[in-house]
PDB file of C-alpha atoms and ligand atoms in Angstrom:
ATOM      1  CA  UNK A 508      40.591 119.035-121.882  1.00 78.00           C
ATOM      2  CA  UNK A 509      42.919 116.320-123.071  1.00 95.00           C
ATOM      3  CA  UNK A 510      46.545 115.894-122.139  1.00 98.00           C
ATOM      4  CA  UNK A 511      48.514 114.297-124.986  1.00 98.00           C
ATOM      5  CA  UNK A 512      51.334 112.028-123.787  1.00 98.00           C
ATOM      6  CA  UNK A 513      54.228 111.243-126.117  1.00 98.00           C
ATOM      7  CA  UNK A 514      56.356 108.388-124.771  1.00 98.00           C
ATOM      8  CA  UNK A 515      59.731 107.356-126.171  1.00 98.00           C
ATOM      9  CA  UNK A 516      62.573 105.086-125.047  1.00 98.00           C
ATOM     10  CA  UNK A 517      65.946 106.621-124.156  1.00 98.00           C
ATOM     11  CA  UNK A 518      69.184 105.763-122.346  1.00 98.00           C
ATOM     12  CA  UNK A 519      69.321 101.995-121.807  1.00 97.00           C
ATOM     13  CA  UNK A 520      65.879 101.367-120.304  1.00 98.00           C
ATOM     14  CA  UNK A 521      64.286 104.747-119.479  1.00 98.00           C
ATOM     15  CA  UNK A 522      61.151 106.208-120.968  1.00 98.00           C
ATOM     16  CA  UNK A 523      60.954 109.908-121.729  1.00 98.00           C
ATOM     17  CA  UNK A 524      57.568 111.622-121.638  1.00 99.00           C
ATOM     18  CA  UNK A 525      56.567 114.837-123.365  1.00 99.00           C
ATOM     19  CA  UNK A 526      53.074 116.012-122.497  1.00 99.00           C
ATOM     20  CA  UNK A 527      51.000 118.666-124.242  1.00 98.00           C
ATOM     21  CA  UNK A 528      47.978 120.468-122.848  1.00 98.00           C
ATOM     22  CA  UNK A 529      45.550 120.422-125.761  1.00 97.00           C
ATOM     23  CA  UNK A 530      43.718 123.585-124.723  1.00 97.00           C
ATOM     24  CA  UNK A 531      46.778 125.841-124.793  1.00 98.00           C
ATOM     25  CA  UNK A 532      49.568 123.906-126.526  1.00 98.00           C
ATOM     26  CA  UNK A 533      51.791 124.149-123.438  1.00 98.00           C
ATOM     27  CA  UNK A 534      54.357 121.336-123.289  1.00 99.00           C
ATOM     28  CA  UNK A 535      56.193 119.733-120.373  1.00 99.00           C
ATOM     29  CA  UNK A 536      58.882 117.089-120.104  1.00 99.00           C
ATOM     30  CA  UNK A 537      58.359 114.641-117.265  1.00 99.00           C
ATOM     31  CA  UNK A 538      61.963 114.160-116.101  1.00 99.00           C
ATOM     32  CA  UNK A 539      65.032 114.761-118.257  1.00 98.00           C
ATOM     33  CA  UNK A 540      66.804 111.440-118.760  1.00 98.00           C
ATOM     34  CA  UNK A 541      68.533 112.540-121.966  1.00 98.00           C
ATOM     35  CA  UNK A 542      68.475 116.180-123.133  1.00 98.00           C
ATOM     36  CA  UNK A 543      69.530 115.379-126.701  1.00 98.00           C
ATOM     37  CA  UNK A 544      66.859 112.703-127.112  1.00 98.00           C
ATOM     38  CA  UNK A 545      64.209 115.043-125.688  1.00 98.00           C
ATOM     39  CA  UNK A 546      65.237 117.878-128.033  1.00 98.00           C
ATOM     40  CA  UNK A 547      65.099 115.467-130.973  1.00 98.00           C
ATOM     41  CA  UNK A 548      61.568 114.334-130.031  1.00 98.00           C
ATOM     42  CA  UNK A 549      60.448 117.963-129.597  1.00 98.00           C
ATOM     43  CA  UNK A 550      61.764 118.673-133.085  1.00 98.00           C
ATOM     44  CA  UNK A 551      59.930 115.700-134.599  1.00 98.00           C
ATOM     45  CA  UNK A 552      56.676 116.749-132.940  1.00 98.00           C
ATOM     46  CA  UNK A 553      57.108 120.453-133.685  1.00 98.00           C
ATOM     47  CA  UNK A 554      56.557 121.215-129.987  1.00 98.00           C
ATOM     48  CA  UNK A 555      58.408 123.795-127.902  1.00 98.00           C
ATOM     49  CA  UNK A 556      59.196 123.064-124.277  1.00 99.00           C
ATOM     50  CA  UNK A 557      57.644 125.277-121.590  1.00 98.00           C
ATOM     51  CA  UNK A 558      58.235 123.296-118.427  1.00 98.00           C
ATOM     52  CA  UNK A 559      60.270 120.488-116.893  1.00 99.00           C
ATOM     53  CA  UNK A 560      58.716 118.423-114.098  1.00 99.00           C
ATOM     54  CA  UNK A 561      61.130 116.215-112.153  1.00 99.00           C
ATOM     55  CA  UNK A 562      60.118 113.237-110.031  1.00 99.00           C
ATOM     56  CA  UNK A 563      63.440 112.853-108.167  1.00 99.00           C
ATOM     57  CA  UNK A 564      67.103 113.819-108.252  1.00 98.00           C
ATOM     58  CA  UNK A 565      68.683 110.767-109.902  1.00 98.00           C
ATOM     59  CA  UNK A 566      70.751 111.615-112.998  1.00 98.00           C
ATOM     60  CA  UNK A 567      68.520 109.544-115.295  1.00 98.00           C
ATOM     61  CA  UNK A 568      65.627 111.832-114.210  1.00 98.00           C
ATOM     62  CA  UNK A 569      67.157 115.286-113.717  1.00 98.00           C
ATOM     63  CA  UNK A 570      70.480 115.016-115.574  1.00 98.00           C
ATOM     64  CA  UNK A 571      69.149 116.852-118.634  1.00 98.00           C
ATOM     65  CA  UNK A 572      67.675 119.822-116.737  1.00 98.00           C
ATOM     66  CA  UNK A 573      70.513 122.239-117.335  1.00 98.00           C
ATOM     67  CA  UNK A 574      70.992 121.526-121.036  1.00 98.00           C
ATOM     68  CA  UNK A 575      67.244 121.651-121.723  1.00 98.00           C
ATOM     69  CA  UNK A 576      66.792 124.894-119.815  1.00 98.00           C
ATOM     70  CA  UNK A 577      69.646 126.435-121.769  1.00 98.00           C
ATOM     71  CA  UNK A 578      68.262 125.193-125.082  1.00 98.00           C
ATOM     72  CA  UNK A 579      64.573 126.005-124.527  1.00 98.00           C
ATOM     73  CA  UNK A 580      64.215 128.436-121.599  1.00 98.00           C
ATOM     74  CA  UNK A 581      61.815 126.003-119.916  1.00 98.00           C
ATOM     75  CA  UNK A 582      61.084 126.519-116.224  1.00 98.00           C
ATOM     76  CA  UNK A 583      61.898 123.618-113.916  1.00 99.00           C
ATOM     77  CA  UNK A 584      59.737 122.339-111.053  1.00 99.00           C
ATOM     78  CA  UNK A 585      60.389 119.318-108.890  1.00 99.00           C
ATOM     79  CA  UNK A 586      61.297 118.203-105.390  1.00 99.00           C
ATOM     80  CA  UNK A 587      63.962 120.298-103.618  1.00 98.00           C
ATOM     81  CA  UNK A 588      66.360 117.321-103.672  1.00 98.00           C
ATOM     82  CA  UNK A 589      66.871 117.924-107.437  1.00 98.00           C
ATOM     83  CA  UNK A 590      69.256 120.785-106.544  1.00 98.00           C
ATOM     84  CA  UNK A 591      71.768 118.114-105.506  1.00 98.00           C
ATOM     85  CA  UNK A 592      72.623 117.734-109.198  1.00 98.00           C
ATOM     86  CA  UNK A 593      70.607 120.153-111.320  1.00 98.00           C
ATOM     87  CA  UNK A 594      68.937 123.558-111.489  1.00 97.00           C
ATOM     88  CA  UNK A 595      65.395 123.970-110.130  1.00 98.00           C
ATOM     89  CA  UNK A 596      63.123 127.041-110.357  1.00 98.00           C
ATOM     90  CA  UNK A 597      60.243 125.882-108.163  1.00 98.00           C
ATOM     91  CA  UNK A 598      60.453 123.387-105.302  1.00 98.00           C
ATOM     92  CA  UNK A 599      57.326 121.249-105.054  1.00 99.00           C
ATOM     93  CA  UNK A 600      55.924 119.347-102.128  1.00 98.00           C
ATOM     94  CA  UNK A 601      52.957 117.140-101.383  1.00 98.00           C
ATOM     95  CA  UNK A 602      49.557 118.545-102.440  1.00 98.00           C
ATOM     96  CA  UNK A 603      51.074 121.352-104.532  1.00 99.00           C
ATOM     97  CA  UNK A 604      49.411 121.928-107.895  1.00 98.00           C
ATOM     98  CA  UNK A 605      51.243 122.621-111.146  1.00 98.00           C
ATOM     99  CA  UNK A 606      49.230 124.117-113.985  1.00 98.00           C
ATOM    100  CA  UNK A 607      50.396 123.172-117.470  1.00 98.00           C
ATOM    101  CA  UNK A 608      48.137 125.479-119.449  1.00 98.00           C
ATOM    102  CA  UNK A 609      44.693 124.309-118.306  1.00 98.00           C
ATOM    103  CA  UNK A 610      45.858 120.885-117.126  1.00 98.00           C
ATOM    104  CA  UNK A 611      46.029 120.558-113.358  1.00 98.00           C
ATOM    105  CA  UNK A 612      48.786 118.273-112.078  1.00 98.00           C
ATOM    106  CA  UNK A 613      48.601 117.460-108.392  1.00 98.00           C
ATOM    107  CA  UNK A 614      51.806 116.556-106.572  1.00 99.00           C
ATOM    108  CA  UNK A 615      51.765 113.365-104.504  1.00 99.00           C
ATOM    109  CA  UNK A 616      54.662 112.699-102.118  1.00 98.00           C
ATOM    110  CA  UNK A 617      55.880 109.218-103.039  1.00 99.00           C
ATOM    111  CA  UNK A 618      59.162 109.114-101.137  1.00 98.00           C
ATOM    112  CA  UNK A 619      61.068 105.890-100.589  1.00 98.00           C
ATOM    113  CA  UNK A 620      63.164 105.278-103.704  1.00 98.00           C
ATOM    114  CA  UNK A 621      64.651 108.685-102.821  1.00 98.00           C
ATOM    115  CA  UNK A 622      63.483 110.644 -99.775  1.00 98.00           C
ATOM    116  CA  UNK A 623      61.905 113.443-101.798  1.00 98.00           C
ATOM    117  CA  UNK A 624      60.453 111.495-104.751  1.00 99.00           C
ATOM    118  CA  UNK A 625      57.146 112.919-106.010  1.00 99.00           C
ATOM    119  CA  UNK A 626      54.534 111.824-108.528  1.00 99.00           C
ATOM    120  CA  UNK A 627      52.187 113.921-110.676  1.00 99.00           C
ATOM    121  CA  UNK A 628      48.466 113.171-110.983  1.00 98.00           C
ATOM    122  CA  UNK A 629      46.084 114.607-113.575  1.00 98.00           C
ATOM    123  CA  UNK A 630      42.755 113.568-112.049  1.00 98.00           C
ATOM    124  CA  UNK A 631      40.597 114.936-114.864  1.00 98.00           C
ATOM    125  CA  UNK A 632      42.331 112.757-117.449  1.00 98.00           C
ATOM    126  CA  UNK A 633      43.118 109.897-115.038  1.00 98.00           C
ATOM    127  CA  UNK A 634      46.857 109.963-115.720  1.00 98.00           C
ATOM    128  CA  UNK A 635      49.761 109.609-113.262  1.00 99.00           C
ATOM    129  CA  UNK A 636      53.505 109.979-113.756  1.00 99.00           C
ATOM    130  CA  UNK A 637      55.154 107.945-111.031  1.00 99.00           C
ATOM    131  CA  UNK A 638      58.883 108.042-111.844  1.00 99.00           C
ATOM    132  CA  UNK A 639      60.682 105.216-110.067  1.00 98.00           C
ATOM    133  CA  UNK A 640      58.066 104.558-107.364  1.00 98.00           C
ATOM    134  CA  UNK A 641      55.675 102.097-109.040  1.00 99.00           C
ATOM    135  CA  UNK A 642      56.693  99.999-112.042  1.00 98.00           C
ATOM    136  CA  UNK A 643      54.697  97.544-114.123  1.00 98.00           C
ATOM    137  CA  UNK A 644      54.822  94.425-111.890  1.00 98.00           C
ATOM    138  CA  UNK A 645      57.478  96.147-109.774  1.00 98.00           C
ATOM    139  CA  UNK A 646      58.526  99.097-107.655  1.00 98.00           C
ATOM    140  CA  UNK A 647      61.635 101.189-107.164  1.00 98.00           C
ATOM    141  CA  UNK A 648      64.520 100.110-104.974  1.00 98.00           C
ATOM    142  CA  UNK A 649      64.790 101.628-101.509  1.00 98.00           C
ATOM    143  CA  UNK A 650      67.917 103.716-102.051  1.00 98.00           C
ATOM    144  CA  UNK A 651      67.114 106.319 -99.389  1.00 98.00           C
ATOM    145  CA  UNK A 652      63.800 105.601 -97.680  1.00 98.00           C
ATOM    146  CA  UNK A 653      62.424 102.832 -95.499  1.00 98.00           C
ATOM    147  CA  UNK A 654      59.985 100.049 -96.326  1.00 98.00           C
ATOM    148  CA  UNK A 655      57.373 101.908 -94.238  1.00 98.00           C
ATOM    149  CA  UNK A 656      57.808 105.081 -96.291  1.00 98.00           C
ATOM    150  CA  UNK A 657      57.704 103.266 -99.633  1.00 98.00           C
ATOM    151  CA  UNK A 658      54.690 101.180 -98.621  1.00 98.00           C
ATOM    152  CA  UNK A 659      52.827 104.361 -97.654  1.00 98.00           C
ATOM    153  CA  UNK A 660      53.768 105.900-101.014  1.00 99.00           C
ATOM    154  CA  UNK A 661      52.603 102.835-102.931  1.00 99.00           C
ATOM    155  CA  UNK A 662      49.317 102.888-100.985  1.00 98.00           C
ATOM    156  CA  UNK A 663      48.742 106.485-102.043  1.00 98.00           C
ATOM    157  CA  UNK A 664      49.132 105.470-105.687  1.00 99.00           C
ATOM    158  CA  UNK A 665      46.992 102.359-105.194  1.00 98.00           C
ATOM    159  CA  UNK A 666      44.229 104.622-103.850  1.00 98.00           C
ATOM    160  CA  UNK A 667      43.916 106.375-107.228  1.00 99.00           C
ATOM    161  CA  UNK A 668      41.018 105.187-109.421  1.00 98.00           C
ATOM    162  CA  UNK A 669      41.617 101.760-111.017  1.00 98.00           C
ATOM    163  CA  UNK A 670      41.354 103.201-114.532  1.00 98.00           C
ATOM    164  CA  UNK A 671      44.243 105.639-113.911  1.00 98.00           C
ATOM    165  CA  UNK A 672      46.899 105.293-116.621  1.00 98.00           C
ATOM    166  CA  UNK A 673      50.305 104.952-114.961  1.00 99.00           C
ATOM    167  CA  UNK A 674      53.462 106.105-116.721  1.00 99.00           C
ATOM    168  CA  UNK A 675      56.539 104.530-115.101  1.00 98.00           C
ATOM    169  CA  UNK A 676      60.031 105.713-115.950  1.00 98.00           C
ATOM    170  CA  UNK A 677      61.674 102.392-116.864  1.00 98.00           C
ATOM    171  CA  UNK A 678      61.075  99.298-118.980  1.00 98.00           C
ATOM    172  CA  UNK A 679      61.873  96.743-116.268  1.00 98.00           C
ATOM    173  CA  UNK A 680      58.760  94.659-116.734  1.00 98.00           C
ATOM    174  CA  UNK A 681      60.181  91.378-118.107  1.00 98.00           C
ATOM    175  CA  UNK A 682      62.632  91.176-115.196  1.00 98.00           C
ATOM    176  CA  UNK A 683      59.830  92.100-112.796  1.00 98.00           C
ATOM    177  CA  UNK A 684      57.618  89.415-114.328  1.00 98.00           C
ATOM    178  CA  UNK A 685      60.241  86.701-113.728  1.00 98.00           C
ATOM    179  CA  UNK A 686      60.336  87.693-110.075  1.00 98.00           C
ATOM    180  CA  UNK A 687      56.530  87.903-109.844  1.00 98.00           C
ATOM    181  CA  UNK A 688      56.225  84.334-111.151  1.00 98.00           C
ATOM    182  CA  UNK A 689      58.715  83.166-108.509  1.00 98.00           C
ATOM    183  CA  UNK A 690      56.786  84.650-105.575  1.00 98.00           C
ATOM    184  CA  UNK A 691      53.132  84.743-106.645  1.00 97.00           C
ATOM    185  CA  UNK A 692      51.145  81.794-108.014  1.00 95.00           C
ATOM    186  CA  UNK A 693      47.989  83.810-108.796  1.00 95.00           C
ATOM    187  CA  UNK A 694      46.616  82.949-112.254  1.00 96.00           C
ATOM    188  CA  UNK A 695      46.265  86.667-113.036  1.00 96.00           C
ATOM    189  CA  UNK A 696      49.985  87.136-112.447  1.00 96.00           C
ATOM    190  CA  UNK A 697      50.886  84.177-114.656  1.00 97.00           C
ATOM    191  CA  UNK A 698      48.650  85.386-117.468  1.00 98.00           C
ATOM    192  CA  UNK A 699      50.056  88.874-117.258  1.00 98.00           C
ATOM    193  CA  UNK A 700      53.666  87.666-117.200  1.00 98.00           C
ATOM    194  CA  UNK A 701      53.048  85.686-120.386  1.00 98.00           C
ATOM    195  CA  UNK A 702      51.587  88.785-122.006  1.00 98.00           C
ATOM    196  CA  UNK A 703      54.618  90.822-120.912  1.00 98.00           C
ATOM    197  CA  UNK A 704      57.127  88.317-122.351  1.00 98.00           C
ATOM    198  CA  UNK A 705      55.220  88.196-125.640  1.00 98.00           C
ATOM    199  CA  UNK A 706      55.065  91.995-125.869  1.00 98.00           C
ATOM    200  CA  UNK A 707      58.796  92.328-125.228  1.00 98.00           C
ATOM    201  CA  UNK A 708      59.533  89.629-127.835  1.00 98.00           C
ATOM    202  CA  UNK A 709      57.629  91.795-130.316  1.00 98.00           C
ATOM    203  CA  UNK A 710      59.669  94.815-129.175  1.00 97.00           C
ATOM    204  CA  UNK A 711      56.602  96.544-127.712  1.00 98.00           C
ATOM    205  CA  UNK A 712      56.630  98.687-124.550  1.00 98.00           C
ATOM    206  CA  UNK A 713      54.778  97.414-121.472  1.00 98.00           C
ATOM    207  CA  UNK A 714      54.378 100.969-120.159  1.00 98.00           C
ATOM    208  CA  UNK A 715      51.900 102.525-119.473  1.00 98.00           C
ATOM    209  CA  UNK A 716      49.994 100.308-117.096  1.00 98.00           C
ATOM    210  CA  UNK A 717      46.970 101.034-114.892  1.00 98.00           C
ATOM    211  CA  UNK A 718      46.359 101.135-111.153  1.00 98.00           C
ATOM    212  CA  UNK A 719      43.744  98.371-111.492  1.00 98.00           C
ATOM    213  CA  UNK A 720      46.138  96.014-113.291  1.00 98.00           C
ATOM    214  CA  UNK A 721      48.891  96.668-110.750  1.00 98.00           C
ATOM    215  CA  UNK A 722      46.576  96.112-107.776  1.00 98.00           C
ATOM    216  CA  UNK A 723      45.593  92.747-109.271  1.00 97.00           C
ATOM    217  CA  UNK A 724      49.061  91.472-110.223  1.00 98.00           C
ATOM    218  CA  UNK A 725      51.941  93.532-108.776  1.00 98.00           C
ATOM    219  CA  UNK A 726      53.686  91.403-106.101  1.00 98.00           C
ATOM    220  CA  UNK A 727      54.743  94.523-104.166  1.00 98.00           C
ATOM    221  CA  UNK A 728      51.180  95.816-103.870  1.00 98.00           C
ATOM    222  CA  UNK A 729      50.074  92.236-103.095  1.00 98.00           C
ATOM    223  CA  UNK A 730      52.820  91.771-100.475  1.00 98.00           C
ATOM    224  CA  UNK A 731      50.456  91.417 -97.471  1.00 98.00           C
ATOM    225  CA  UNK A 732      48.705  88.530 -99.289  1.00 98.00           C
ATOM    226  CA  UNK A 733      52.015  86.901-100.236  1.00 98.00           C
ATOM    227  CA  UNK A 734      53.487  87.260 -96.716  1.00 98.00           C
ATOM    228  CA  UNK A 735      50.476  86.694 -94.422  1.00 97.00           C
ATOM    229  CA  UNK A 736      52.694  86.000 -91.404  1.00 98.00           C
ATOM    230  CA  UNK A 737      54.448  89.383 -91.537  1.00 98.00           C
ATOM    231  CA  UNK A 738      53.846  91.674 -88.553  1.00 98.00           C
ATOM    232  CA  UNK A 739      52.435  94.476 -90.728  1.00 98.00           C
ATOM    233  CA  UNK A 740      51.687  95.246 -94.389  1.00 98.00           C
ATOM    234  CA  UNK A 741      54.793  97.443 -94.518  1.00 98.00           C
ATOM    235  CA  UNK A 742      56.919  94.611 -93.172  1.00 98.00           C
ATOM    236  CA  UNK A 743      55.430  92.217 -95.737  1.00 98.00           C
ATOM    237  CA  UNK A 744      56.319  94.733 -98.404  1.00 98.00           C
ATOM    238  CA  UNK A 745      59.852  95.077 -97.036  1.00 98.00           C
ATOM    239  CA  UNK A 746      60.318  91.302 -97.183  1.00 98.00           C
ATOM    240  CA  UNK A 747      59.161  91.102-100.802  1.00 98.00           C
ATOM    241  CA  UNK A 748      61.371  94.081-101.718  1.00 98.00           C
ATOM    242  CA  UNK A 749      64.404  92.404-100.078  1.00 98.00           C
ATOM    243  CA  UNK A 750      63.639  89.162-101.938  1.00 98.00           C
ATOM    244  CA  UNK A 751      63.616  91.039-105.242  1.00 98.00           C
ATOM    245  CA  UNK A 752      66.918  92.766-104.403  1.00 97.00           C
ATOM    246  CA  UNK A 753      68.510  89.313-104.009  1.00 96.00           C
ATOM    247  CA  UNK A 754      66.645  87.655-106.901  1.00 97.00           C
ATOM    248  CA  UNK A 755      68.751  86.136-109.652  1.00 89.00           C
ATOM    249  CA  UNK A 756      66.185  85.528-112.346  1.00 75.00           C
TER     250      UNK A 756
HETATM  251 ZN1  LIG B1281      65.729 106.591-109.716  1.00 63.87          ZN
HETATM  252 FE1  LIG B1282      65.450 105.867-112.788  1.00 63.87          FE
END
């Protein structure tokens, strides 16, 4: 049965996601960047919140947990690291399954941006919520993990079916596209970057993306091709990540 995804911008460059299991009407918030904005969207939609699913502990992902739980009574599931800043009812780890009504969300460990970062995959509907691990034309910074850990996490996402719709937590794509053009001369990357700039000029979101599009154009997934002399794919990835960290585009 379908999972309806309602996406809306909040804070300076986050996306909030409210998802509704069509079979049962159960609703979850993927991360809690802004409790007030989420409550306002729930009101507009006429939905009531049953569950909060966090991807990682950062305040722009779990900072609204407490206020939303107080306001709605929703139960909160996420990686144990969330308790650093926010309440959590159920600690999730790799391969756990969360049922939202009849929708089955499988937990994938995608540590690297933070050590405990997780993603949620609905295989039946080919949808993934990836937080700050994979972005359109980009990936999350390595705040806590190593290049090896993040590369392994990105490979797990890249192994999902190409048609998988990927919901990333930030609109960073124009900045990512400027970097992609600087490090990757592939025609597919150039064409995509032009599409991204045009979409942003029109004020349109560039999220969601798909696994297939990212495999074809994302310089972080393409790192081993861009850095053929690196000792390993993870090292190639680490070099591209470091280049982006120092990129003034
Ligand atoms: Zn983050
Ligand atoms: Fe974030």
